[in-house]
PDB file of C-alpha atoms in Angstrom:
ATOM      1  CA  UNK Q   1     168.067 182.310  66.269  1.00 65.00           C
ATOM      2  CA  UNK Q   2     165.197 182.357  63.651  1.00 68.00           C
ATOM      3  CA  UNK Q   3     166.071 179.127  62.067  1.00 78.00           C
ATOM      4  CA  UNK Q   4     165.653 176.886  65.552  1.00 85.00           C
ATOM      5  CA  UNK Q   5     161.601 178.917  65.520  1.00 90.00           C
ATOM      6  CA  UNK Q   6     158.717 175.952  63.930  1.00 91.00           C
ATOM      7  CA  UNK Q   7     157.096 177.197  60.764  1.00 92.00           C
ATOM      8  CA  UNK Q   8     154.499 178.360  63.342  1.00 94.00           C
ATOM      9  CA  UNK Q   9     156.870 180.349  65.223  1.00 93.00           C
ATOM     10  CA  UNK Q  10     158.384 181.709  62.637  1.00 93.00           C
ATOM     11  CA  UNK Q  11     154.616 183.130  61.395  1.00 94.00           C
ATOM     12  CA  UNK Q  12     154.041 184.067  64.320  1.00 95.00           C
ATOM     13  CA  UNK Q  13     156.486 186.483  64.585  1.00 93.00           C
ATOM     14  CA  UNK Q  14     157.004 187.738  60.815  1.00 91.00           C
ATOM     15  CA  UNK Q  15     152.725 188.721  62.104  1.00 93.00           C
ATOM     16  CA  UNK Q  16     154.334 190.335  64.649  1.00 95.00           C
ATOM     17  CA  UNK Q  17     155.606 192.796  62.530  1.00 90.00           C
ATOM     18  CA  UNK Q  18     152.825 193.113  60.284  1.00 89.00           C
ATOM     19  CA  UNK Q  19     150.581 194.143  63.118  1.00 92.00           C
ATOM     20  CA  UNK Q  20     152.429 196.835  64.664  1.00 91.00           C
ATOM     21  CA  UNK Q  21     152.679 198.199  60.949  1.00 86.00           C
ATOM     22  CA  UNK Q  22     149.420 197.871  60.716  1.00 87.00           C
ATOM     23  CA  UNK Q  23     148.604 199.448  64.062  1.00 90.00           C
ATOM     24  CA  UNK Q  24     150.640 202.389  62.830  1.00 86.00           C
ATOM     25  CA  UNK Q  25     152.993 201.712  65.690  1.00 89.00           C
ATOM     26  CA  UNK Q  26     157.186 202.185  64.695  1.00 85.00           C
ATOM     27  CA  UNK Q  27     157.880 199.803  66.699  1.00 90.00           C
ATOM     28  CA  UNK Q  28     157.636 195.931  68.025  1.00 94.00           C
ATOM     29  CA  UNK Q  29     156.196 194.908  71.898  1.00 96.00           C
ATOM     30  CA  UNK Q  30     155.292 192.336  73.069  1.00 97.00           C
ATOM     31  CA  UNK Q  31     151.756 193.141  72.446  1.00 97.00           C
ATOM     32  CA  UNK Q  32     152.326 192.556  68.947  1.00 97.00           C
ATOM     33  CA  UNK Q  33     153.930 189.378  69.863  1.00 97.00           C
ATOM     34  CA  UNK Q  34     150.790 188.445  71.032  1.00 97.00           C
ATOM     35  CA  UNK Q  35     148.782 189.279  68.391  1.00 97.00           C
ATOM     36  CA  UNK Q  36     151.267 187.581  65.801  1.00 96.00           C
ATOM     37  CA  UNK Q  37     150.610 184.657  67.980  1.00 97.00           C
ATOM     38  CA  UNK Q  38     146.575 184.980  67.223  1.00 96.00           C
ATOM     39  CA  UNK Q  39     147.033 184.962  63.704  1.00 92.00           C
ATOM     40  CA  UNK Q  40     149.267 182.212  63.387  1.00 85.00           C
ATOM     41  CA  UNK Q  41     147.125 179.318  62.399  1.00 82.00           C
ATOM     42  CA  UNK Q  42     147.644 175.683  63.745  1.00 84.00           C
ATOM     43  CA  UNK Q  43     150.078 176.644  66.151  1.00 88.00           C
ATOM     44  CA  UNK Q  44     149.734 175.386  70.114  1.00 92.00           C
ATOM     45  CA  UNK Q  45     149.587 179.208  71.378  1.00 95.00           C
ATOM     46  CA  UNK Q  46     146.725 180.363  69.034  1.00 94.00           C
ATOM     47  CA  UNK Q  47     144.624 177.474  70.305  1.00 94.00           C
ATOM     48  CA  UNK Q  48     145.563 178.302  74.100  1.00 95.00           C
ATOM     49  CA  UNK Q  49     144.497 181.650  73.541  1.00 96.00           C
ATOM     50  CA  UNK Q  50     140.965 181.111  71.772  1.00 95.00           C
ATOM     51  CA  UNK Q  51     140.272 178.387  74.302  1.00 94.00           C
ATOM     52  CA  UNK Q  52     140.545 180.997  76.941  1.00 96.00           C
ATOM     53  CA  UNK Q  53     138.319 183.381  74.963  1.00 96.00           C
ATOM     54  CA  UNK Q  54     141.413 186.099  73.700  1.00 96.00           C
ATOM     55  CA  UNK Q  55     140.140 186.721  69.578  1.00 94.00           C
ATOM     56  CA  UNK Q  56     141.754 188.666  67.418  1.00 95.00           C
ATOM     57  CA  UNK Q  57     140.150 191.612  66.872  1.00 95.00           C
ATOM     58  CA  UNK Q  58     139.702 192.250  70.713  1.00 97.00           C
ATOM     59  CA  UNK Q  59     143.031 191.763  70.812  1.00 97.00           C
ATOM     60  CA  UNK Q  60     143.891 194.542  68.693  1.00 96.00           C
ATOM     61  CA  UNK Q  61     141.282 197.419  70.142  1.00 96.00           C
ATOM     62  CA  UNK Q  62     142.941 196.254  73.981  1.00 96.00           C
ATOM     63  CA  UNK Q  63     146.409 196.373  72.066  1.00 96.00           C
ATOM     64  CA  UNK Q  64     145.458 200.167  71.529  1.00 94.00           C
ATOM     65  CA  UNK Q  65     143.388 201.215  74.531  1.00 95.00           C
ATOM     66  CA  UNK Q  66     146.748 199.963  76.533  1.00 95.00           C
ATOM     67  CA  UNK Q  67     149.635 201.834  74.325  1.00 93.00           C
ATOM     68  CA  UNK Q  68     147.436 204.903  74.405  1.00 92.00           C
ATOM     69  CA  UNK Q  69     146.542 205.009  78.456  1.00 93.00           C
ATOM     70  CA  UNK Q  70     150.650 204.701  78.329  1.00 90.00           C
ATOM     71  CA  UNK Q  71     150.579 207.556  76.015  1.00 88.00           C
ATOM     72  CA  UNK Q  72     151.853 206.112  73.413  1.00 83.00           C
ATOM     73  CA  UNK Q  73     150.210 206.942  69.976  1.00 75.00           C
ATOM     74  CA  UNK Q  74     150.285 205.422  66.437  1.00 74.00           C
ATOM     75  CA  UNK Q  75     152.374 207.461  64.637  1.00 65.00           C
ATOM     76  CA  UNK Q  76     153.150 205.411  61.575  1.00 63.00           C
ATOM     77  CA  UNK Q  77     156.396 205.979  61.019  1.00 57.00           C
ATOM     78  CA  UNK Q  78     155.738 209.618  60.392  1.00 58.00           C
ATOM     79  CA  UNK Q  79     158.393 211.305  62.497  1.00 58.00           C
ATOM     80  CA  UNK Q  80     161.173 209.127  60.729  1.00 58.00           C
ATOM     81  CA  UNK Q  81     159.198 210.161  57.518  1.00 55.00           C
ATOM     82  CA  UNK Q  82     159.668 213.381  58.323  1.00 55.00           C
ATOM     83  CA  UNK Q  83     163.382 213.618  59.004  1.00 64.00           C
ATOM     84  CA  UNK Q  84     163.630 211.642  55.810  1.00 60.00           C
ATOM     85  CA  UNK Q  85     161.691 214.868  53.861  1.00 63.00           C
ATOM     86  CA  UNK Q  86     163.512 217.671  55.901  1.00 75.00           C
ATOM     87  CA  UNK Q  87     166.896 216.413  53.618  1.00 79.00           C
ATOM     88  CA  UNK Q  88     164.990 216.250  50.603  1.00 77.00           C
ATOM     89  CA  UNK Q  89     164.505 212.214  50.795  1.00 73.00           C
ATOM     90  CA  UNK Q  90     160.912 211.547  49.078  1.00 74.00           C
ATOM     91  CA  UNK Q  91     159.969 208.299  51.368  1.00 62.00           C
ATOM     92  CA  UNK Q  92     156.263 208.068  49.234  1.00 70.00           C
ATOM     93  CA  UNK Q  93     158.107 207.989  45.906  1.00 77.00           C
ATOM     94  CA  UNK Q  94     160.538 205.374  47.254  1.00 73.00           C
ATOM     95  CA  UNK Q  95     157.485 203.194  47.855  1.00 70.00           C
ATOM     96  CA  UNK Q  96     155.978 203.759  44.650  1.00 79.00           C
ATOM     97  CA  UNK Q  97     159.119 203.018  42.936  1.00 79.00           C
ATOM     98  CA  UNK Q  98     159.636 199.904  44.722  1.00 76.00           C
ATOM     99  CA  UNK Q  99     156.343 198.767  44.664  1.00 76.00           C
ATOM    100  CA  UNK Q 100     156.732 199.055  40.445  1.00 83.00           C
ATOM    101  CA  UNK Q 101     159.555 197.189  40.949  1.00 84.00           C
ATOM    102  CA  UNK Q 102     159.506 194.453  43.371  1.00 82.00           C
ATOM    103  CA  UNK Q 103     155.427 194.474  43.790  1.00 81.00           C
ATOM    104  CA  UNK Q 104     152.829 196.305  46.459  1.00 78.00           C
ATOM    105  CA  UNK Q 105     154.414 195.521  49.787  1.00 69.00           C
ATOM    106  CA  UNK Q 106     157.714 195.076  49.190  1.00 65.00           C
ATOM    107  CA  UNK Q 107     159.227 198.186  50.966  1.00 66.00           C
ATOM    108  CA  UNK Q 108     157.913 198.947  54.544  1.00 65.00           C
ATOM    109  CA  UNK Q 109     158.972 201.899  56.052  1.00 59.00           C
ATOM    110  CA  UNK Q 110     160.064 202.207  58.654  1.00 60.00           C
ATOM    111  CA  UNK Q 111     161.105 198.658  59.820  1.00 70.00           C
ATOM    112  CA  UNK Q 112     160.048 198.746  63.599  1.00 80.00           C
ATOM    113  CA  UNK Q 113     162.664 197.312  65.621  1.00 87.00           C
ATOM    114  CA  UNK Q 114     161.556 195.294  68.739  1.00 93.00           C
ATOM    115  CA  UNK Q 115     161.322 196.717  72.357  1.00 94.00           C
ATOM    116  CA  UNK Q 116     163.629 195.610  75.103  1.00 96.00           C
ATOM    117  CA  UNK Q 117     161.048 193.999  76.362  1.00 97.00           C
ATOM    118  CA  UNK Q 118     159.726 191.980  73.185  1.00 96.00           C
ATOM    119  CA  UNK Q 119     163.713 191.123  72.546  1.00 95.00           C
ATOM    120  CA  UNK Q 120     163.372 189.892  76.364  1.00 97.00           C
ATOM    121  CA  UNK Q 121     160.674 188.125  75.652  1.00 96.00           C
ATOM    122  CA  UNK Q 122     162.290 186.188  72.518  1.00 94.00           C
ATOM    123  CA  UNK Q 123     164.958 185.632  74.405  1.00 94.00           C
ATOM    124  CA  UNK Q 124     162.685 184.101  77.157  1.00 95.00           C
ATOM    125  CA  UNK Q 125     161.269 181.508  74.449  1.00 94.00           C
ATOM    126  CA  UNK Q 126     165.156 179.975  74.067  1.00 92.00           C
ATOM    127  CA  UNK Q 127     164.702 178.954  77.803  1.00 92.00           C
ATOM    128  CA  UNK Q 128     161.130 178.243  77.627  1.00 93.00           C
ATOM    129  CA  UNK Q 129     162.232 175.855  75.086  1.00 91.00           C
ATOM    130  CA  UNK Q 130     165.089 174.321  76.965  1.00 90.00           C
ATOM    131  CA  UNK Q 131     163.439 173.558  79.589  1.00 91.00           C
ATOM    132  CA  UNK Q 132     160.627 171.517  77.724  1.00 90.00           C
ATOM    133  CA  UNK Q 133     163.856 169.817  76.280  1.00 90.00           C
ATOM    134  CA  UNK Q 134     162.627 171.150  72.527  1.00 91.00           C
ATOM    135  CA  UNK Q 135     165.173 171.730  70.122  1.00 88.00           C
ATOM    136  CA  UNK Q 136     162.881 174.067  67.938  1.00 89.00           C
ATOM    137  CA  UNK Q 137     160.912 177.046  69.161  1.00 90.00           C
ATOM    138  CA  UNK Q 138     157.350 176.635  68.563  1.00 93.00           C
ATOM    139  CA  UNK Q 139     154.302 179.345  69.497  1.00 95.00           C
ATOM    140  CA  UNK Q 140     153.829 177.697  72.541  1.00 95.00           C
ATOM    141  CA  UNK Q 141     157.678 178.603  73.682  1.00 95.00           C
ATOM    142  CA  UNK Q 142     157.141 182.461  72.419  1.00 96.00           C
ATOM    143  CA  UNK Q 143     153.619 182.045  74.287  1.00 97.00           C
ATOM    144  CA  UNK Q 144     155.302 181.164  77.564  1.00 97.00           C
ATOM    145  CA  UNK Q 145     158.491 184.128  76.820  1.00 96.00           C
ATOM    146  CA  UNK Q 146     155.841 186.626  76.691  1.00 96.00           C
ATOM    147  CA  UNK Q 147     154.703 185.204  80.375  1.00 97.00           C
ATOM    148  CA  UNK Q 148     157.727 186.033  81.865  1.00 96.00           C
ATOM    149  CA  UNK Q 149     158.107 189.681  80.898  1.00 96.00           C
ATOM    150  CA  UNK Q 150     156.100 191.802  83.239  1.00 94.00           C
ATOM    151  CA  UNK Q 151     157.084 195.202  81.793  1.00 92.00           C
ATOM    152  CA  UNK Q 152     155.351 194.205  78.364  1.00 91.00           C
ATOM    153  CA  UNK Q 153     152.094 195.489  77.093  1.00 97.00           C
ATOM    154  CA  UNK Q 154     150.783 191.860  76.133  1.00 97.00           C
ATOM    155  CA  UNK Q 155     150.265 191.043  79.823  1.00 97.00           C
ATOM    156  CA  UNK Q 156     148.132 194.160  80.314  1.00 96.00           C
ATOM    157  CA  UNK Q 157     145.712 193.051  77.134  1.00 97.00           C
ATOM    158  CA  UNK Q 158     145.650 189.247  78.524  1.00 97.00           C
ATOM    159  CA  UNK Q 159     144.287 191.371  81.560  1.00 96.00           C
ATOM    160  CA  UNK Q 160     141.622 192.772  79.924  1.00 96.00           C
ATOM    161  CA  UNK Q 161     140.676 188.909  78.814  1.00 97.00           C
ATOM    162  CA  UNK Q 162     140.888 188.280  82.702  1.00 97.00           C
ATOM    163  CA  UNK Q 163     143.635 186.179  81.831  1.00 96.00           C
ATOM    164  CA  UNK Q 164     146.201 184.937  84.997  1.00 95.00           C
ATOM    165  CA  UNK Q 165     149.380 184.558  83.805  1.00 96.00           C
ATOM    166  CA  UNK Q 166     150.188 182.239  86.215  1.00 96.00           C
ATOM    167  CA  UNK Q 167     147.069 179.883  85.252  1.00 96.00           C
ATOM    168  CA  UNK Q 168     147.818 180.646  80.945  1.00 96.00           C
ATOM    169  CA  UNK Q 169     151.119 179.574  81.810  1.00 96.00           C
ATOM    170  CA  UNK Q 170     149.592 175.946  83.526  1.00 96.00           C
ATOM    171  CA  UNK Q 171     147.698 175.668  80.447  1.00 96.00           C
ATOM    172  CA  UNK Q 172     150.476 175.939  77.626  1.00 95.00           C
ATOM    173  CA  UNK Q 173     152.765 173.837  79.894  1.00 94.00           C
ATOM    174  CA  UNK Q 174     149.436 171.123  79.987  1.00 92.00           C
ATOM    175  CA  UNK Q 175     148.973 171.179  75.933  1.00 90.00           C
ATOM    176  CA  UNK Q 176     152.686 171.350  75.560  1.00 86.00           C
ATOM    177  CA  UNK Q 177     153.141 168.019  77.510  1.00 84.00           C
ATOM    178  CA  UNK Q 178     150.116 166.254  75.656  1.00 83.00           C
ATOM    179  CA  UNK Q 179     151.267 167.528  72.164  1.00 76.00           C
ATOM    180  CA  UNK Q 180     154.911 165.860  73.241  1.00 67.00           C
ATOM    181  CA  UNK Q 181     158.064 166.946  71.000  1.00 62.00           C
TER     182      UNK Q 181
END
């Protein structure tokens, strides 16, 4: 499915993943999907989003005032860390290895997967897509997935924008249609 996303998409969610590792958070929502989108320059969503006031860096402090009101805490990988060192598996010297190796950066661990409800979400974009008639999947398409998952954190941080979904929806449809295939 990754090679239908525009070069835009596709940053957009490879920043996905470098925010939640970031964040210290083991896994992928759809609040990270929404950050991802932030950061990924020139694409439709990232201008829909600052043109309703949502930056960056607000985006991340309402990213972690939500996950921890929902009790979920930044753990950074360290329980799978942990189970890693109980059998005598060195995670730190792994890294150090492969950043000799292959360069800083190259081994992230652990991988977060994505939520059910950031895989929804994705999944979402597909349709978005399809029913713009796009072939590709552009920010605007992931934009519009997120919109369509209630259960995800990223609607919960739009809130704290005052975001409507309903009207941020109206809006990527509108630059969607003037931006054309």
């Amino acid at each position: 499915m990754f090679e239908f996303f525009t070069d835009h998409g596709k940053q957009a969610v490879a920043a996905s993943q470098d925010e939640a590792i970031a964040l210290g958070h083991d896994f992928i929502g759809t609040e990270h999907l929404l950050l991802g989108l932030l950061t990924a320059e020139g694409g439709t969503a990232a201008g829909v989003l600052r043109g309703e006031n949502v930056d960056l860096a607000r985006a991340r402090q309402e990213t972690v005032r939500v996950l921890e009101a929902a009790g979920i805490v930044a753990a950074g990988g360290r329980p799978a860390t942990d189970a890693l060192s109980s059998i005598g598996i060195d995670v730190a010297e792994i890294q150090r290895q492969a950043d000799t190796s292959f360069g800083p950066g190259a081994f992230q661990f652990p991988r977060p997967a994505y939520t059910p409800e950031a895989r929804k979400a994705l999944e979402n974009t597909l349709d978005e897509a399809r029913a713009l008639s796009r072939d590709t999947f552009g920010t605007e398409h992931i934009l519009l997935g997120l919109l369509t998952v209630p259960e995800g954190h990223a609607l919960q941080v739009l809130a704290a924008f005052q975001i409507d979904p309903t009207g941020l929806r109206e809006t990527v449809l509108a630059q969607a249609a003037q931006e054309g295939p």
